[in-house]
Amino acid sequence: MRKSSAATELWTTLPKPRGPVMKHILGQPLGALGLVLIVLGFVVAFAAPWIAPYDPLATDYGNAIAPPSFAHWMGTDSFGRDLLSRILFGGRTAFLIGVSASFIGCTIGLFVGITSAYAGGWVDAIVERFMEILLAIPITVLALVLVSSLGRNMVYGVDLNLVFAIALPIIPKMARVARSQALTIRNLSYIDAAVTLGFSDLRIIVRHMAPNIFGPYIVMLTAFISQAILIEASLSYLGLGVAEPTPSWGLMLAGNAFNTSMTAPWIVIYPGLAIALVVFAFSMFGDALRDVFDPKARADR
Amino acid sequence: MLQFIGRRLLLALPTLLGVATLTFFMLHVLPGDLVETMLRAEGGNPSVELVAAERARLGLDQPLIVQYFEFLKGLAVLDLGQSHWTGKPVAEEIFSRLPVTLEVAALSMIVAIALAIPLGTIAGMYPGSTVDYAIRSFAIAGIALPSFWFGMVVALAMLWYFNWLPPLGTASLFKNPLTALQQLILPAIAVGYRYSAILIRMMRSSVIETMHEDFVRTARAKGLAMRTIIRRHVIPNSLLPTITMIGLEFALLVGSLVVIEQVFSLNGIGRLFIESVSRSDFIVIQGIVMVLTLIFIAVNFLVDLAYAVIDPRIQLG
Amino acid sequence: MTIHGKILALAAMGALLLNGAVAAAQEPVPKEGGILRYAVSDDPANFDCHAANHFAALMRLAPHYSTLLRFKPGSYPDIEGDLADSWEANPADLTYTFKLRQGVKFHDGSDLKAADIAATYDRLTWPPEGVVSERLETFRQIEKIDVVDDYTVRFKLKEWDESVLGTFASPYNCVYSAALLKSDASYPKEKVMGSGPFVFDEFVSGSVWKSSKFEDYFREGQPYLDGLESYTMEGPAVVNAIQAGQIHTDFRGVSPQGADRLKQSLGDGISIESGPALTHFLVTFNAEKPPFDDERVRRALNLAIDRWGGVKGLGRTTEMRYAGGIFLPGGQFAASDAELQKMAGFGTDIAAAREEAKRLLKEAGQENLSFDLTVRNGPPIVVDFGVFLADQWRQIGVNARNVVVETPPWAAALSEGSYQVIIDIYSALREEPTEQMTKYVSHDVSARSAGRFTDRELDDLWHKQALEQDKVKRMALLRTFESRLYEKSYSVPVVWLERIVAMNAALKGWTFNPSNFLYLDQSSTWLDE
């Protein structure tokens, strides 16, 4: 049980970000590109209702599978819905689910990890066991089981169960990292001091320990956003994720899409590229962030 | 060594029990079971008595907790039960499909390693260079492209340009290697590329690290040829973390396989899984999760063993 | 009446001979040999025809079995004898008497006799412990089955029903061996042993089902093929495999886009047959739950669906091609378009219908109606149908949320009535009102009923038409039934699918028909290779 997670390996030392984070990231072309794409993606997805040329749900059966034109820049799908508008709104779905799943997973993981490290003893042992169980089930399989067994639970157009299903497998990974970080910090003198001063456990965890794990937290958060977006796409492709008619990139590739693609390639090309671009952006940005926060990796550059 | 093996096995037991419990109760949250699906889904019109009789026959009328202990009782003697859908033993259903999945997994791994070692090494030798950026972009593209999309596009391109498709049916890699290779190569490339992306990045950073190690500096100072240094020292030493990654990212591999089997109509465990999900054949789903978990534990165990064999400095315990 | 019955039987036999002669003159001489390869969407759960309810199971099982009667190849919907040489209907005695062919052999070499027929239908009508019969309701009219002699079997009914004859031709009613059934009533679950044109070889679950020619098949010279191989595959893979020449066809059919693609890439190498399929999509409002217990709300939602306009668009990209009521559009029992257009929900002036819908909703106090539409996550086209419906209702200001669920929770919702509005599919085996209407009668009368309602008037009409032997009067009863059903809008048909079977041009002798369940024994199919 010496090394149970790749993430633990990556975070053997305390993060000591030197200088402004942004400066370092912008110093790396790929990271900067990632950041630019992410910002662009967010803006576009947020502004979708205002910039999308059509209602993404409006069907026009007479104009189905139309090739890209001035009226429909990316063509239309088999319902005659405007592909560009669906891609834009699909971005909202991807960001919303990706970011919220990753945020929920990482945040719960963070506190589980810290608490388990801080409490130690049998609490730590039990939590560790439980995390091990979650880690042992392959992510997609776990999500599939969850999605198919929980059904759907729509709140403001977001399937909460889907978000939860994608978030759950993230928890143990984040918890592992947080725990090993917390163990290191736990042994530092200022925490001892805080304990001696009689601060409450909650205060110590929230005020003193959590902020010190901010680095790895933010890196993992970014990394898992891309993973969550991919899982959402895969689940939707399998018909277990987002439900029609909600625009989702994975869903746009499901069903008959590939059958149509020989004669209407735009139907599969644009959603595929959209997924690739966003995941690419988050991965690049995540790498750059890790380089900034992990001095060991950066020293080598 | 034996003590290490024994301890790992002992630790695996509670994990397996936990996985079994978690899956069992997660699966039984939603209403609807297989009997309804089997008798009604395609327009059948079963009587209430028939549905009740079938439920009783399959033991689905028992309280959940009784079913749970039945399941555990079976597990204790390595009996995964019988598929409610086909009536055949779950173990038989799974093991008749496992070879395909394992073969794709192995081939993907080979593709991934074949890509990762040279590319990762080159990128690590010249960090910050154009080659490095090109390789890193290639790697990230592998992570970014959904494997189902990539696989489908490659398959359609082959059909379009060469009128070629993998042969139908399921050939065994051992009895019928040529046919099997044709069936498995596209899915292996689709999954392997994605997998290689992770390994390339790991390989790259370990090469960077190793290049700064004292023994490499010494070797260079001694005037050894760069090529020899790389082959004898840098690569073997950088392989360690990369191998660890193989075990850790196994879950990711399995996830990709589930989807890719669907794309290529491969008769593997992933397709059985999806089918069982859509039929609510819970007992098969549980069986698959148990087998996958066992494989996951075994792979990580083997990785640790391999680690120790490659690097004698590491002590097991 | 007895005379009437005999004339009927004679007429049937005469038609049989005549049709045979005509068909023989037109058809080119079939070639022998070759292996037919085709796609099947799913594996059968087990090998028992009597428990099956999916055409995918029949695609595998039908070639191995014979039935008492069968649909005549080349002239759907005519029925001819399969194992039966001739038959006699006697409405006065309430009996059907079948004379069997002599010299029919099972694959194990034993002779097929009247006892086998009786054992088979006993099993279907009164299934023993541990045996599932999906045909219980169909045979509810059978009182007893007698073996008159080795080659004569007689069925006595409780009440005369014109529709029963057709059920003897159902490919689901595979004839099993009485001797084997005696030792184990559930042997057909695990063992495939019949008297059909092909002998079972092997089945690799999830992959392939193989069979080879039965040399002792009772039809002289048939089957033409040396063997069959059916592969379990679905989705885009099917069209790809047809295009690459790996399989000859998928008898279920392909999407219009798939057919276009095959036509483009293969040209003359592909032959495509299409027409309305005996499958329609319907939507059911839960009449037990407010606000759908209000007739006005249901009718408003029914009126808002633009069926004629919808299929024009939908039909370009999906199989949802025909607007129709509860009977196959253009079929023998359907209302004419003109008749249909007078019924609620089928009018041609959609703008007026929507105005009326809005008015009804307003009257019912449901102007801002919002509900869950339960959609089964089955074939992608079902989800497409959900999208279509939600879009139709959006146009009268109603918000329908698509709730896509897996098949088991969908089936549970249907049987427990725990839904608001739900989508259902009905695939019929043959055009037979009595059977097809079971979907639309009170749910305490038929287990197959889609709706949660009790309407004795509909039940009564259903019962009357089954007994009515005058064709014109029966049609009138059917129209009355339809117009009441759509007016009340408990559960309404929306679109009928198109069946597009794309076959390798070498595949010949198979009969295209609206049903997914027929002509699957491949006895007269041959390959011109």
GROMACS .gro file of C-alpha atoms in nm, chain C residues 236-400:
model
  165
  854PRO     CA    1  -2.463   0.158  -3.780
  855ALA     CA    2  -2.272  -0.172  -3.791
  856VAL     CA    3  -2.559  -0.337  -3.981
  857VAL     CA    4  -2.559  -0.101  -4.277
  858ASN     CA    5  -2.178  -0.107  -4.283
  859ALA     CA    6  -2.179  -0.487  -4.298
  860ILE     CA    7  -2.434  -0.491  -4.582
  861GLN     CA    8  -2.228  -0.236  -4.768
  862ALA     CA    9  -1.910  -0.440  -4.728
  863GLY     CA   10  -2.092  -0.752  -4.847
  864GLN     CA   11  -2.049  -0.931  -4.516
  865ILE     CA   12  -2.419  -0.994  -4.469
  866HIS     CA   13  -2.701  -1.012  -4.718
  867THR     CA   14  -2.960  -0.820  -4.519
  868ASP     CA   15  -3.132  -0.740  -4.195
  869PHE     CA   16  -3.491  -0.859  -4.234
  870ARG     CA   17  -3.608  -0.607  -3.978
  871GLY     CA   18  -3.510  -0.331  -4.220
  872VAL     CA   19  -3.283  -0.028  -4.219
  873SER     CA   20  -3.336   0.346  -4.181
  874PRO     CA   21  -3.410   0.558  -4.489
  875GLN     CA   22  -3.064   0.709  -4.454
  876GLY     CA   23  -2.908   0.365  -4.441
  877ALA     CA   24  -3.102   0.262  -4.750
  878ASP     CA   25  -2.994   0.576  -4.937
  879ARG     CA   26  -2.634   0.512  -4.851
  880LEU     CA   27  -2.651   0.151  -4.970
  881LYS     CA   28  -2.821   0.256  -5.293
  882GLN     CA   29  -2.550   0.515  -5.353
  883SER     CA   30  -2.258   0.287  -5.287
  884LEU     CA   31  -2.387  -0.041  -5.428
  885GLY     CA   32  -2.626   0.065  -5.705
  886ASP     CA   33  -2.765  -0.250  -5.865
  887GLY     CA   34  -2.595  -0.463  -5.606
  888ILE     CA   35  -2.871  -0.386  -5.362
  889SER     CA   36  -3.244  -0.437  -5.388
  890ILE     CA   37  -3.469  -0.237  -5.163
  891GLU     CA   38  -3.829  -0.316  -5.080
  892SER     CA   39  -4.038  -0.086  -4.869
  893GLY     CA   40  -4.389  -0.025  -4.750
  894PRO     CA   41  -4.584   0.039  -4.431
  895ALA     CA   42  -4.486  -0.181  -4.140
  896LEU     CA   43  -4.726  -0.333  -3.891
  897THR     CA   44  -4.565  -0.123  -3.621
  898HIS     CA   45  -4.696   0.199  -3.484
  899PHE     CA   46  -4.605   0.442  -3.211
  900LEU     CA   47  -4.871   0.554  -2.971
  901VAL     CA   48  -4.897   0.785  -2.676
  902THR     CA   49  -5.099   0.716  -2.365
  903PHE     CA   50  -5.237   0.970  -2.118
  904ASN     CA   51  -5.284   0.835  -1.770
  905ALA     CA   52  -5.661   0.872  -1.735
  906GLU     CA   53  -5.636   0.784  -1.366
  907LYS     CA   54  -5.422   1.084  -1.283
  908PRO     CA   55  -5.519   1.450  -1.291
  909PRO     CA   56  -5.516   1.648  -1.510
  910PHE     CA   57  -5.540   1.361  -1.758
  911ASP     CA   58  -5.857   1.230  -1.598
  912ASP     CA   59  -6.014   1.529  -1.772
  913GLU     CA   60  -6.122   1.427  -2.119
  914ARG     CA   61  -6.070   1.780  -2.248
  915VAL     CA   62  -5.702   1.781  -2.156
  916ARG     CA   63  -5.642   1.448  -2.329
  917ARG     CA   64  -5.829   1.553  -2.639
  918ALA     CA   65  -5.644   1.884  -2.653
  919LEU     CA   66  -5.311   1.702  -2.650
  920ASN     CA   67  -5.437   1.464  -2.916
  921LEU     CA   68  -5.559   1.751  -3.135
  922ALA     CA   69  -5.227   1.932  -3.113
  923ILE     CA   70  -5.037   1.653  -3.288
  924ASP     CA   71  -4.996   1.734  -3.656
  925ARG     CA   72  -4.986   1.380  -3.788
  926TRP     CA   73  -5.009   1.454  -4.160
  927GLY     CA   74  -4.758   1.737  -4.149
  928GLY     CA   75  -4.537   1.547  -3.908
  929VAL     CA   76  -4.487   1.238  -4.120
  930LYS     CA   77  -4.403   1.450  -4.421
  931GLY     CA   78  -4.094   1.578  -4.242
  932LEU     CA   79  -4.018   1.281  -4.021
  933GLY     CA   80  -4.053   1.044  -4.313
  934ARG     CA   81  -3.760   1.203  -4.493
  935THR     CA   82  -3.507   1.103  -4.232
  936THR     CA   83  -3.669   0.833  -4.021
  937GLU     CA   84  -3.895   0.534  -4.064
  938MET     CA   85  -4.186   0.738  -3.920
  939ARG     CA   86  -4.353   0.766  -4.253
  940TYR     CA   87  -4.728   0.717  -4.230
  941ALA     CA   88  -5.010   0.881  -4.040
  942GLY     CA   89  -5.272   0.633  -3.938
  943GLY     CA   90  -5.520   0.507  -3.683
  944ILE     CA   91  -5.508   0.180  -3.501
  945PHE     CA   92  -5.505  -0.028  -3.822
  946LEU     CA   93  -5.233  -0.059  -4.083
  947PRO     CA   94  -5.264   0.243  -4.318
  948GLY     CA   95  -5.386   0.124  -4.654
  949GLY     CA   96  -5.445  -0.220  -4.507
  950GLN     CA   97  -5.764  -0.431  -4.522
  951PHE     CA   98  -5.915  -0.291  -4.201
  952ALA     CA   99  -5.799   0.071  -4.206
  953ALA     CA  100  -6.024   0.370  -4.234
  954SER     CA  101  -5.979   0.559  -4.559
  955ASP     CA  102  -5.791   0.889  -4.531
  956ALA     CA  103  -6.119   1.072  -4.582
  957GLU     CA  104  -6.286   0.882  -4.298
  958LEU     CA  105  -5.985   0.928  -4.075
  959GLN     CA  106  -5.964   1.301  -4.136
  960LYS     CA  107  -6.304   1.345  -3.975
  961MET     CA  108  -6.183   1.190  -3.650
  962ALA     CA  109  -6.031   1.381  -3.360
  963GLY     CA  110  -5.659   1.440  -3.404
  964PHE     CA  111  -5.652   1.344  -3.770
  965GLY     CA  112  -5.794   1.662  -3.922
  966THR     CA  113  -5.604   1.835  -4.199
  967ASP     CA  114  -5.644   2.189  -4.065
  968ILE     CA  115  -5.384   2.180  -3.794
  969ALA     CA  116  -5.410   2.551  -3.712
  970ALA     CA  117  -5.780   2.512  -3.633
  971ALA     CA  118  -5.715   2.195  -3.436
  972ARG     CA  119  -5.454   2.374  -3.226
  973GLU     CA  120  -5.689   2.664  -3.160
  974GLU     CA  121  -5.946   2.412  -3.044
  975ALA     CA  122  -5.678   2.244  -2.830
  976LYS     CA  123  -5.588   2.572  -2.662
  977ARG     CA  124  -5.955   2.645  -2.602
  978LEU     CA  125  -6.005   2.305  -2.440
  979LEU     CA  126  -5.704   2.353  -2.217
  980LYS     CA  127  -5.828   2.695  -2.115
  981GLU     CA  128  -6.170   2.553  -2.038
  982ALA     CA  129  -6.009   2.283  -1.827
  983GLY     CA  130  -5.797   2.541  -1.650
  984GLN     CA  131  -5.475   2.387  -1.777
  985GLU     CA  132  -5.330   2.665  -1.991
  986ASN     CA  133  -4.982   2.622  -1.847
  987LEU     CA  134  -4.984   2.247  -1.856
  988SER     CA  135  -4.648   2.086  -1.788
  989PHE     CA  136  -4.582   1.715  -1.751
  990ASP     CA  137  -4.335   1.429  -1.786
  991LEU     CA  138  -4.336   1.227  -2.105
  992THR     CA  139  -4.189   0.887  -2.027
  993VAL     CA  140  -3.983   0.762  -2.318
  994ARG     CA  141  -3.829   0.421  -2.344
  995ASN     CA  142  -3.460   0.421  -2.420
  996GLY     CA  143  -3.504   0.160  -2.689
  997PRO     CA  144  -3.414   0.201  -3.054
  998PRO     CA  145  -3.302   0.562  -3.127
  999ILE     CA  146  -3.616   0.623  -3.330
 1000VAL     CA  147  -3.833   0.595  -3.018
 1001VAL     CA  148  -3.640   0.880  -2.861
 1002ASP     CA  149  -3.683   1.072  -3.187
 1003PHE     CA  150  -4.057   1.018  -3.156
 1004GLY     CA  151  -4.046   1.166  -2.806
 1005VAL     CA  152  -3.868   1.472  -2.941
 1006PHE     CA  153  -4.136   1.506  -3.207
 1007LEU     CA  154  -4.424   1.486  -2.958
 1008ALA     CA  155  -4.272   1.734  -2.714
 1009ASP     CA  156  -4.219   1.972  -3.004
 1010GLN     CA  157  -4.583   1.937  -3.115
 1011TRP     CA  158  -4.710   2.020  -2.768
 1012ARG     CA  159  -4.469   2.309  -2.732
 1013GLN     CA  160  -4.664   2.472  -3.013
 1014ILE     CA  161  -4.976   2.499  -2.800
 1015GLY     CA  162  -4.778   2.623  -2.505
 1016VAL     CA  163  -4.760   2.289  -2.325
 1017ASN     CA  164  -4.430   2.190  -2.169
 1018ALA     CA  165  -4.362   1.817  -2.200
   0.00000   0.00000   0.00000
